[in-house]
Amino acid sequence: MYRFNNNRSSRPRLHNGRNSHDNSYAMCSHGDASGNLQEDWHAPPSVTPNVAKTQWEAEAAQTLLSSELITSNSDVDNNNASLVLAAKDYKERTDETELSVESQMQNFMLCVESHAAIPEYALSEEVFNVDKPLEAVRLGAELPSKTLSQAHTVGNKLLLTITEVYSPFQFWFQEAEDAVMLRQMSYEMYNLYNDPHGLSWNLALYFVKPGYICAAYHECIWKRARIINVLSTNEVTVYCVDYGQCAQLTTKQLNFLHKRFMEQPAISMRGTLTDVYPLDYHWSANATLHFKRLVRQRDLYAIIKDTDLEERILFVNIFEKSDFQHSISEQLISARLAGFSRNYSDETIKAHNGRRVRYIRERLPSFDMLEQQLFVADSDKYEEMFDNIVYNSQFYKHFVAPKFTNPFRYKLEEALANWLEKFKRRKELEMSSIS
C-alpha cells in the first residue's frame, strides 16, 4: 500500500516502496522549501470494518485510478503501472477486516508466484504431460497384486523361487509359471528403454512422488516399482513389486513405465515357513542368514499348509527336491537355529476350536510394514525395541498402540495402530463364531 501527500495542489511523485500487498509501511516523496525531493516512511492509517473510508483513502484511490498516473516522465518507474491493478482490489480488501500478518505474507507470495511463467498453484499433471510420453503410466494409477486362487488351497504343491527374505516368517517368492512371463517382460522393457531412436523415457522430476508406479533399474535389469519415499531431489526408495525388494536408487535409475506393462498384476507372493518357531523373541541373525543360504537363487518345492486370504499369505513347508524329503524347516531345527512347532498339528488346532495359533512375530512386522519400509531390517537394536512393543500385554491383550517419542517413527506408530484395529476385529469375529 502506498501513502500520498494530502496536498492536492500538486500531483505526488511515486516511488517504488514495498510490495503493494505489504500494509506495514509505504514510501512517498514530497518537496522541501528548496524544492529538493525528500522521502519519508509513513505508517498507514488503520482500517476498521464497516466504517466509511477516510479522506486519505478516498484521495489515494482517486489518484491511483486517474489516467494521469501513467505519464512519460522518466522519473516515474515503469513498474508503477502495476499500482493501478493493486488499487482496483484495494477497496474490496479494505472493506473487509484488516489482513493478518499470515494473510499478508500469503498474498505477497501469491503475487510473486503469479509473475512466474507458470505459477506454482497452476502446476498439474496436464502441464507436465509435455515431459511424459503419451503411453506412460499416469499419476495415481494402481498396480493390483496377484490374488490367491483355487491353486492356492491347503494341500496343494508349488514350484517357486524365493526372491527376498526378511526372516523365515516373512519372505517373498515367485511361482515358476509367473517367472517365465516376468523374464519376457524384463526383456521387452530393456529393448524399449535402450532404443537409441526411441522417445526419452527418463522420469521427470514432477512425477517422482510416493506411490507412483515406474520402471527401476536394479541389479542390472529393469523392474516394475512403486516409489516409497523421496529422500532428496535425486534419491528415492522404491519397492520392486514383482520381487518383494526395497531398494535405494537415484532418480537417474527411474523411467516412466509403459502402460502395456500394467496389464499383469504384481506377481510377488508372500510366504511364511511352517513347523518352526524362533528360539528367542525374534529370529536371530544367524537363523535368518542360514535360511537365506538354503533357499536363495534356486527352484524349490512347497506344500501349502495354511492361507491368509486377507493378507495374501501362504504358509508353506519348503523342500529342496521334488521328493519332498528333508524340509528346510527340519534343516533349521537340526542346526539348532529353530524349534519344532506343533501349531500345525491336528491336535493343537482342535484344542483351539479349529483355529491355528500364530506367533506374535509371525504376524509382526506385517508384510505391509516391510513393503513400505517402515521397519528397519538387519538391526538387532531395532528388533529389541520392537520386541518391547509387541510383547507388552497392553499391546496384544488390550490393543493399545504405542506412542513413540521419535518423530521419524510416526508412520510406524500409525501402521501399528491400524494393524491393531484389524487384529481386534479378527479376534472379535473369532470369539463370536465360538460362542
JSON list of N, CA, C and O in Angstrom, two decimals, residues 33-80:
[
{"chain": "A", "resi": 33, "resn": "ALA", "atom": "N", "xyz": [11.40, 23.17, 1.22]},
{"chain": "A", "resi": 33, "resn": "ALA", "atom": "CA", "xyz": [11.35, 24.60, 0.87]},
{"chain": "A", "resi": 33, "resn": "ALA", "atom": "C", "xyz": [12.26, 24.93, -0.29]},
{"chain": "A", "resi": 33, "resn": "ALA", "atom": "O", "xyz": [12.00, 25.86, -1.06]},
{"chain": "A", "resi": 34, "resn": "SER", "atom": "N", "xyz": [13.35, 24.19, -0.45]},
{"chain": "A", "resi": 34, "resn": "SER", "atom": "CA", "xyz": [14.29, 24.47, -1.53]},
{"chain": "A", "resi": 34, "resn": "SER", "atom": "C", "xyz": [13.95, 23.75, -2.81]},
{"chain": "A", "resi": 34, "resn": "SER", "atom": "O", "xyz": [14.68, 23.86, -3.79]},
{"chain": "A", "resi": 35, "resn": "GLY", "atom": "N", "xyz": [12.87, 22.99, -2.78]},
{"chain": "A", "resi": 35, "resn": "GLY", "atom": "CA", "xyz": [12.46, 22.28, -3.98]},
{"chain": "A", "resi": 35, "resn": "GLY", "atom": "C", "xyz": [13.10, 20.91, -4.12]},
{"chain": "A", "resi": 35, "resn": "GLY", "atom": "O", "xyz": [12.86, 20.23, -5.10]},
{"chain": "A", "resi": 36, "resn": "ASN", "atom": "N", "xyz": [13.92, 20.49, -3.13]},
{"chain": "A", "resi": 36, "resn": "ASN", "atom": "CA", "xyz": [14.54, 19.17, -3.20]},
{"chain": "A", "resi": 36, "resn": "ASN", "atom": "C", "xyz": [13.55, 18.10, -2.75]},
{"chain": "A", "resi": 36, "resn": "ASN", "atom": "O", "xyz": [12.73, 18.33, -1.87]},
{"chain": "A", "resi": 37, "resn": "LEU", "atom": "N", "xyz": [13.66, 16.92, -3.39]},
{"chain": "A", "resi": 37, "resn": "LEU", "atom": "CA", "xyz": [12.76, 15.82, -3.04]},
{"chain": "A", "resi": 37, "resn": "LEU", "atom": "C", "xyz": [13.22, 15.19, -1.73]},
{"chain": "A", "resi": 37, "resn": "LEU", "atom": "O", "xyz": [14.40, 15.02, -1.47]},
{"chain": "A", "resi": 38, "resn": "GLN", "atom": "N", "xyz": [12.24, 14.84, -0.88]},
{"chain": "A", "resi": 38, "resn": "GLN", "atom": "CA", "xyz": [12.52, 14.11, 0.35]},
{"chain": "A", "resi": 38, "resn": "GLN", "atom": "C", "xyz": [11.63, 12.88, 0.38]},
{"chain": "A", "resi": 38, "resn": "GLN", "atom": "O", "xyz": [10.49, 12.90, -0.08]},
{"chain": "A", "resi": 39, "resn": "GLU", "atom": "N", "xyz": [12.16, 11.78, 0.91]},
{"chain": "A", "resi": 39, "resn": "GLU", "atom": "CA", "xyz": [11.41, 10.54, 1.01]},
{"chain": "A", "resi": 39, "resn": "GLU", "atom": "C", "xyz": [11.18, 10.22, 2.47]},
{"chain": "A", "resi": 39, "resn": "GLU", "atom": "O", "xyz": [12.10, 10.28, 3.28]},
{"chain": "A", "resi": 40, "resn": "ASP", "atom": "N", "xyz": [9.92, 9.95, 2.81]},
{"chain": "A", "resi": 40, "resn": "ASP", "atom": "CA", "xyz": [9.56, 9.62, 4.18]},
{"chain": "A", "resi": 40, "resn": "ASP", "atom": "C", "xyz": [8.84, 8.28, 4.22]},
{"chain": "A", "resi": 40, "resn": "ASP", "atom": "O", "xyz": [8.15, 7.92, 3.27]},
{"chain": "A", "resi": 41, "resn": "TRP", "atom": "N", "xyz": [9.01, 7.53, 5.35]},
{"chain": "A", "resi": 41, "resn": "TRP", "atom": "CA", "xyz": [8.25, 6.31, 5.59]},
{"chain": "A", "resi": 41, "resn": "TRP", "atom": "C", "xyz": [7.09, 6.65, 6.52]},
{"chain": "A", "resi": 41, "resn": "TRP", "atom": "O", "xyz": [7.27, 7.29, 7.53]},
{"chain": "A", "resi": 42, "resn": "HIS", "atom": "N", "xyz": [5.91, 6.24, 6.14]},
{"chain": "A", "resi": 42, "resn": "HIS", "atom": "CA", "xyz": [4.73, 6.51, 6.94]},
{"chain": "A", "resi": 42, "resn": "HIS", "atom": "C", "xyz": [4.00, 5.22, 7.25]},
{"chain": "A", "resi": 42, "resn": "HIS", "atom": "O", "xyz": [3.87, 4.36, 6.39]},
{"chain": "A", "resi": 43, "resn": "ALA", "atom": "N", "xyz": [3.51, 5.13, 8.47]},
{"chain": "A", "resi": 43, "resn": "ALA", "atom": "CA", "xyz": [2.63, 4.01, 8.81]},
{"chain": "A", "resi": 43, "resn": "ALA", "atom": "C", "xyz": [1.24, 4.34, 8.30]},
{"chain": "A", "resi": 43, "resn": "ALA", "atom": "O", "xyz": [0.78, 5.47, 8.45]},
{"chain": "A", "resi": 44, "resn": "PRO", "atom": "N", "xyz": [0.54, 3.41, 7.66]},
{"chain": "A", "resi": 44, "resn": "PRO", "atom": "CA", "xyz": [-0.78, 3.69, 7.11]},
{"chain": "A", "resi": 44, "resn": "PRO", "atom": "C", "xyz": [-1.81, 3.82, 8.21]},
{"chain": "A", "resi": 44, "resn": "PRO", "atom": "O", "xyz": [-1.63, 3.31, 9.31]},
{"chain": "A", "resi": 45, "resn": "PRO", "atom": "N", "xyz": [-2.89, 4.51, 7.93]},
{"chain": "A", "resi": 45, "resn": "PRO", "atom": "CA", "xyz": [-3.97, 4.60, 8.92]},
{"chain": "A", "resi": 45, "resn": "PRO", "atom": "C", "xyz": [-4.63, 3.25, 9.08]},
{"chain": "A", "resi": 45, "resn": "PRO", "atom": "O", "xyz": [-4.65, 2.45, 8.17]},
{"chain": "A", "resi": 46, "resn": "SER", "atom": "N", "xyz": [-5.15, 2.97, 10.27]},
{"chain": "A", "resi": 46, "resn": "SER", "atom": "CA", "xyz": [-5.83, 1.70, 10.50]},
{"chain": "A", "resi": 46, "resn": "SER", "atom": "C", "xyz": [-7.15, 1.68, 9.74]},
{"chain": "A", "resi": 46, "resn": "SER", "atom": "O", "xyz": [-7.77, 2.71, 9.52]},
{"chain": "A", "resi": 47, "resn": "VAL", "atom": "N", "xyz": [-7.55, 0.48, 9.35]},
{"chain": "A", "resi": 47, "resn": "VAL", "atom": "CA", "xyz": [-8.79, 0.31, 8.61]},
{"chain": "A", "resi": 47, "resn": "VAL", "atom": "C", "xyz": [-9.76, -0.45, 9.49]},
{"chain": "A", "resi": 47, "resn": "VAL", "atom": "O", "xyz": [-9.47, -1.55, 9.93]},
{"chain": "A", "resi": 48, "resn": "THR", "atom": "N", "xyz": [-10.90, 0.13, 9.78]},
{"chain": "A", "resi": 48, "resn": "THR", "atom": "CA", "xyz": [-11.91, -0.51, 10.61]},
{"chain": "A", "resi": 48, "resn": "THR", "atom": "C", "xyz": [-13.04, -1.00, 9.74]},
{"chain": "A", "resi": 48, "resn": "THR", "atom": "O", "xyz": [-13.53, -0.25, 8.90]},
{"chain": "A", "resi": 49, "resn": "PRO", "atom": "N", "xyz": [-13.51, -2.27, 9.90]},
{"chain": "A", "resi": 49, "resn": "PRO", "atom": "CA", "xyz": [-14.60, -2.79, 9.06]},
{"chain": "A", "resi": 49, "resn": "PRO", "atom": "C", "xyz": [-15.88, -1.98, 9.24]},
{"chain": "A", "resi": 49, "resn": "PRO", "atom": "O", "xyz": [-16.18, -1.47, 10.33]},
{"chain": "A", "resi": 50, "resn": "ASN", "atom": "N", "xyz": [-16.63, -1.90, 8.14]},
{"chain": "A", "resi": 50, "resn": "ASN", "atom": "CA", "xyz": [-17.95, -1.26, 8.14]},
{"chain": "A", "resi": 50, "resn": "ASN", "atom": "C", "xyz": [-17.90, 0.23, 8.53]},
{"chain": "A", "resi": 50, "resn": "ASN", "atom": "O", "xyz": [-18.86, 0.79, 9.04]},
{"chain": "A", "resi": 51, "resn": "VAL", "atom": "N", "xyz": [-16.76, 0.87, 8.33]},
{"chain": "A", "resi": 51, "resn": "VAL", "atom": "CA", "xyz": [-16.63, 2.31, 8.60]},
{"chain": "A", "resi": 51, "resn": "VAL", "atom": "C", "xyz": [-16.27, 3.00, 7.29]},
{"chain": "A", "resi": 51, "resn": "VAL", "atom": "O", "xyz": [-15.45, 2.50, 6.53]},
{"chain": "A", "resi": 52, "resn": "ALA", "atom": "N", "xyz": [-16.86, 4.15, 7.02]},
{"chain": "A", "resi": 52, "resn": "ALA", "atom": "CA", "xyz": [-16.62, 4.85, 5.76]},
{"chain": "A", "resi": 52, "resn": "ALA", "atom": "C", "xyz": [-15.14, 5.17, 5.62]},
{"chain": "A", "resi": 52, "resn": "ALA", "atom": "O", "xyz": [-14.43, 5.41, 6.59]},
{"chain": "A", "resi": 53, "resn": "LYS", "atom": "N", "xyz": [-14.67, 5.19, 4.40]},
{"chain": "A", "resi": 53, "resn": "LYS", "atom": "CA", "xyz": [-13.25, 5.44, 4.15]},
{"chain": "A", "resi": 53, "resn": "LYS", "atom": "C", "xyz": [-12.89, 6.86, 4.58]},
{"chain": "A", "resi": 53, "resn": "LYS", "atom": "O", "xyz": [-13.67, 7.79, 4.48]},
{"chain": "A", "resi": 54, "resn": "THR", "atom": "N", "xyz": [-11.64, 7.03, 5.01]},
{"chain": "A", "resi": 54, "resn": "THR", "atom": "CA", "xyz": [-11.16, 8.34, 5.40]},
{"chain": "A", "resi": 54, "resn": "THR", "atom": "C", "xyz": [-10.90, 9.18, 4.15]},
{"chain": "A", "resi": 54, "resn": "THR", "atom": "O", "xyz": [-10.88, 8.68, 3.02]},
{"chain": "A", "resi": 55, "resn": "GLN", "atom": "N", "xyz": [-10.72, 10.45, 4.37]},
{"chain": "A", "resi": 55, "resn": "GLN", "atom": "CA", "xyz": [-10.42, 11.33, 3.23]},
{"chain": "A", "resi": 55, "resn": "GLN", "atom": "C", "xyz": [-9.14, 10.89, 2.55]},
{"chain": "A", "resi": 55, "resn": "GLN", "atom": "O", "xyz": [-9.05, 10.90, 1.32]},
{"chain": "A", "resi": 56, "resn": "TRP", "atom": "N", "xyz": [-8.17, 10.43, 3.35]},
{"chain": "A", "resi": 56, "resn": "TRP", "atom": "CA", "xyz": [-6.90, 9.96, 2.75]},
{"chain": "A", "resi": 56, "resn": "TRP", "atom": "C", "xyz": [-7.14, 8.78, 1.82]},
{"chain": "A", "resi": 56, "resn": "TRP", "atom": "O", "xyz": [-6.61, 8.73, 0.73]},
{"chain": "A", "resi": 57, "resn": "GLU", "atom": "N", "xyz": [-7.96, 7.81, 2.24]},
{"chain": "A", "resi": 57, "resn": "GLU", "atom": "CA", "xyz": [-8.20, 6.63, 1.43]},
{"chain": "A", "resi": 57, "resn": "GLU", "atom": "C", "xyz": [-8.88, 7.00, 0.12]},
{"chain": "A", "resi": 57, "resn": "GLU", "atom": "O", "xyz": [-8.55, 6.49, -0.95]},
{"chain": "A", "resi": 58, "resn": "ALA", "atom": "N", "xyz": [-9.86, 7.86, 0.21]},
{"chain": "A", "resi": 58, "resn": "ALA", "atom": "CA", "xyz": [-10.59, 8.26, -0.99]},
{"chain": "A", "resi": 58, "resn": "ALA", "atom": "C", "xyz": [-9.66, 8.95, -1.98]},
{"chain": "A", "resi": 58, "resn": "ALA", "atom": "O", "xyz": [-9.70, 8.71, -3.19]},
{"chain": "A", "resi": 59, "resn": "GLU", "atom": "N", "xyz": [-8.80, 9.85, -1.46]},
{"chain": "A", "resi": 59, "resn": "GLU", "atom": "CA", "xyz": [-7.88, 10.57, -2.33]},
{"chain": "A", "resi": 59, "resn": "GLU", "atom": "C", "xyz": [-6.86, 9.63, -2.96]},
{"chain": "A", "resi": 59, "resn": "GLU", "atom": "O", "xyz": [-6.51, 9.76, -4.14]},
{"chain": "A", "resi": 60, "resn": "ALA", "atom": "N", "xyz": [-6.37, 8.66, -2.17]},
{"chain": "A", "resi": 60, "resn": "ALA", "atom": "CA", "xyz": [-5.40, 7.71, -2.70]},
{"chain": "A", "resi": 60, "resn": "ALA", "atom": "C", "xyz": [-5.99, 6.89, -3.83]},
{"chain": "A", "resi": 60, "resn": "ALA", "atom": "O", "xyz": [-5.38, 6.71, -4.88]},
{"chain": "A", "resi": 61, "resn": "ALA", "atom": "N", "xyz": [-7.21, 6.39, -3.62]},
{"chain": "A", "resi": 61, "resn": "ALA", "atom": "CA", "xyz": [-7.85, 5.59, -4.65]},
{"chain": "A", "resi": 61, "resn": "ALA", "atom": "C", "xyz": [-8.13, 6.41, -5.90]},
{"chain": "A", "resi": 61, "resn": "ALA", "atom": "O", "xyz": [-7.93, 5.97, -7.03]},
{"chain": "A", "resi": 62, "resn": "GLN", "atom": "N", "xyz": [-8.60, 7.67, -5.70]},
{"chain": "A", "resi": 62, "resn": "GLN", "atom": "CA", "xyz": [-8.90, 8.54, -6.84]},
{"chain": "A", "resi": 62, "resn": "GLN", "atom": "C", "xyz": [-7.63, 8.85, -7.62]},
{"chain": "A", "resi": 62, "resn": "GLN", "atom": "O", "xyz": [-7.63, 8.84, -8.87]},
{"chain": "A", "resi": 63, "resn": "THR", "atom": "N", "xyz": [-6.54, 9.10, -6.90]},
{"chain": "A", "resi": 63, "resn": "THR", "atom": "CA", "xyz": [-5.28, 9.42, -7.57]},
{"chain": "A", "resi": 63, "resn": "THR", "atom": "C", "xyz": [-4.76, 8.24, -8.38]},
{"chain": "A", "resi": 63, "resn": "THR", "atom": "O", "xyz": [-4.35, 8.37, -9.53]},
{"chain": "A", "resi": 64, "resn": "LEU", "atom": "N", "xyz": [-4.79, 7.04, -7.77]},
{"chain": "A", "resi": 64, "resn": "LEU", "atom": "CA", "xyz": [-4.26, 5.86, -8.44]},
{"chain": "A", "resi": 64, "resn": "LEU", "atom": "C", "xyz": [-5.07, 5.48, -9.66]},
{"chain": "A", "resi": 64, "resn": "LEU", "atom": "O", "xyz": [-4.54, 5.01, -10.66]},
{"chain": "A", "resi": 65, "resn": "LEU", "atom": "N", "xyz": [-6.40, 5.67, -9.59]},
{"chain": "A", "resi": 65, "resn": "LEU", "atom": "CA", "xyz": [-7.26, 5.27, -10.69]},
{"chain": "A", "resi": 65, "resn": "LEU", "atom": "C", "xyz": [-7.31, 6.30, -11.80]},
{"chain": "A", "resi": 65, "resn": "LEU", "atom": "O", "xyz": [-7.89, 6.06, -12.85]},
{"chain": "A", "resi": 66, "resn": "SER", "atom": "N", "xyz": [-6.69, 7.47, -11.55]},
{"chain": "A", "resi": 66, "resn": "SER", "atom": "CA", "xyz": [-6.70, 8.51, -12.58]},
{"chain": "A", "resi": 66, "resn": "SER", "atom": "C", "xyz": [-5.82, 8.11, -13.75]},
{"chain": "A", "resi": 66, "resn": "SER", "atom": "O", "xyz": [-4.75, 7.54, -13.58]},
{"chain": "A", "resi": 67, "resn": "SER", "atom": "N", "xyz": [-6.26, 8.39, -14.95]},
{"chain": "A", "resi": 67, "resn": "SER", "atom": "CA", "xyz": [-5.48, 8.06, -16.15]},
{"chain": "A", "resi": 67, "resn": "SER", "atom": "C", "xyz": [-4.20, 8.86, -16.22]},
{"chain": "A", "resi": 67, "resn": "SER", "atom": "O", "xyz": [-3.29, 8.54, -16.96]},
{"chain": "A", "resi": 68, "resn": "GLU", "atom": "N", "xyz": [-4.13, 9.95, -15.44]},
{"chain": "A", "resi": 68, "resn": "GLU", "atom": "CA", "xyz": [-2.94, 10.78, -15.46]},
{"chain": "A", "resi": 68, "resn": "GLU", "atom": "C", "xyz": [-1.76, 10.14, -14.71]},
{"chain": "A", "resi": 68, "resn": "GLU", "atom": "O", "xyz": [-0.67, 10.66, -14.73]},
{"chain": "A", "resi": 69, "resn": "LEU", "atom": "N", "xyz": [-2.05, 9.00, -14.02]},
{"chain": "A", "resi": 69, "resn": "LEU", "atom": "CA", "xyz": [-0.98, 8.37, -13.26]},
{"chain": "A", "resi": 69, "resn": "LEU", "atom": "C", "xyz": [0.15, 7.91, -14.17]},
{"chain": "A", "resi": 69, "resn": "LEU", "atom": "O", "xyz": [1.32, 8.06, -13.86]},
{"chain": "A", "resi": 70, "resn": "ILE", "atom": "N", "xyz": [-0.18, 7.33, -15.34]},
{"chain": "A", "resi": 70, "resn": "ILE", "atom": "CA", "xyz": [0.82, 6.83, -16.26]},
{"chain": "A", "resi": 70, "resn": "ILE", "atom": "C", "xyz": [1.24, 7.97, -17.18]},
{"chain": "A", "resi": 70, "resn": "ILE", "atom": "O", "xyz": [0.45, 8.46, -17.98]},
{"chain": "A", "resi": 71, "resn": "THR", "atom": "N", "xyz": [2.47, 8.42, -17.01]},
{"chain": "A", "resi": 71, "resn": "THR", "atom": "CA", "xyz": [2.97, 9.53, -17.80]},
{"chain": "A", "resi": 71, "resn": "THR", "atom": "C", "xyz": [4.25, 9.12, -18.48]},
{"chain": "A", "resi": 71, "resn": "THR", "atom": "O", "xyz": [4.77, 8.03, -18.27]},
{"chain": "A", "resi": 72, "resn": "SER", "atom": "N", "xyz": [4.76, 10.02, -19.29]},
{"chain": "A", "resi": 72, "resn": "SER", "atom": "CA", "xyz": [6.02, 9.75, -19.98]},
{"chain": "A", "resi": 72, "resn": "SER", "atom": "C", "xyz": [7.21, 10.29, -19.20]},
{"chain": "A", "resi": 72, "resn": "SER", "atom": "O", "xyz": [8.31, 10.29, -19.69]},
{"chain": "A", "resi": 73, "resn": "ASN", "atom": "N", "xyz": [6.95, 10.79, -17.98]},
{"chain": "A", "resi": 73, "resn": "ASN", "atom": "CA", "xyz": [8.02, 11.33, -17.17]},
{"chain": "A", "resi": 73, "resn": "ASN", "atom": "C", "xyz": [9.03, 10.23, -16.85]},
{"chain": "A", "resi": 73, "resn": "ASN", "atom": "O", "xyz": [8.68, 9.17, -16.35]},
{"chain": "A", "resi": 74, "resn": "SER", "atom": "N", "xyz": [10.27, 10.46, -17.16]},
{"chain": "A", "resi": 74, "resn": "SER", "atom": "CA", "xyz": [11.29, 9.44, -16.98]},
{"chain": "A", "resi": 74, "resn": "SER", "atom": "C", "xyz": [11.54, 9.14, -15.51]},
{"chain": "A", "resi": 74, "resn": "SER", "atom": "O", "xyz": [12.11, 8.10, -15.18]},
{"chain": "A", "resi": 75, "resn": "ASP", "atom": "N", "xyz": [11.11, 10.08, -14.61]},
{"chain": "A", "resi": 75, "resn": "ASP", "atom": "CA", "xyz": [11.33, 9.83, -13.20]},
{"chain": "A", "resi": 75, "resn": "ASP", "atom": "C", "xyz": [10.37, 8.80, -12.64]},
{"chain": "A", "resi": 75, "resn": "ASP", "atom": "O", "xyz": [10.57, 8.28, -11.55]},
{"chain": "A", "resi": 76, "resn": "VAL", "atom": "N", "xyz": [9.30, 8.53, -13.37]},
{"chain": "A", "resi": 76, "resn": "VAL", "atom": "CA", "xyz": [8.32, 7.55, -12.88]},
{"chain": "A", "resi": 76, "resn": "VAL", "atom": "C", "xyz": [8.73, 6.17, -13.35]},
{"chain": "A", "resi": 76, "resn": "VAL", "atom": "O", "xyz": [8.86, 5.93, -14.54]},
{"chain": "A", "resi": 77, "resn": "ASP", "atom": "N", "xyz": [8.92, 5.27, -12.43]},
{"chain": "A", "resi": 77, "resn": "ASP", "atom": "CA", "xyz": [9.34, 3.92, -12.78]},
{"chain": "A", "resi": 77, "resn": "ASP", "atom": "C", "xyz": [8.23, 3.22, -13.54]},
{"chain": "A", "resi": 77, "resn": "ASP", "atom": "O", "xyz": [7.06, 3.35, -13.22]},
{"chain": "A", "resi": 78, "resn": "ASN", "atom": "N", "xyz": [8.60, 2.49, -14.60]},
{"chain": "A", "resi": 78, "resn": "ASN", "atom": "CA", "xyz": [7.60, 1.79, -15.40]},
{"chain": "A", "resi": 78, "resn": "ASN", "atom": "C", "xyz": [6.81, 0.79, -14.58]},
{"chain": "A", "resi": 78, "resn": "ASN", "atom": "O", "xyz": [5.69, 0.45, -14.92]},
{"chain": "A", "resi": 79, "resn": "ASN", "atom": "N", "xyz": [7.42, 0.27, -13.53]},
{"chain": "A", "resi": 79, "resn": "ASN", "atom": "CA", "xyz": [6.73, -0.74, -12.72]},
{"chain": "A", "resi": 79, "resn": "ASN", "atom": "C", "xyz": [5.53, -0.18, -11.98]},
{"chain": "A", "resi": 79, "resn": "ASN", "atom": "O", "xyz": [4.72, -0.94, -11.44]},
{"chain": "A", "resi": 80, "resn": "ASN", "atom": "N", "xyz": [5.41, 1.18, -11.91]},
{"chain": "A", "resi": 80, "resn": "ASN", "atom": "CA", "xyz": [4.29, 1.76, -11.20]},
{"chain": "A", "resi": 80, "resn": "ASN", "atom": "C", "xyz": [2.96, 1.48, -11.87]},
{"chain": "A", "resi": 80, "resn": "ASN", "atom": "O", "xyz": [1.89, 1.70, -11.28]}
]
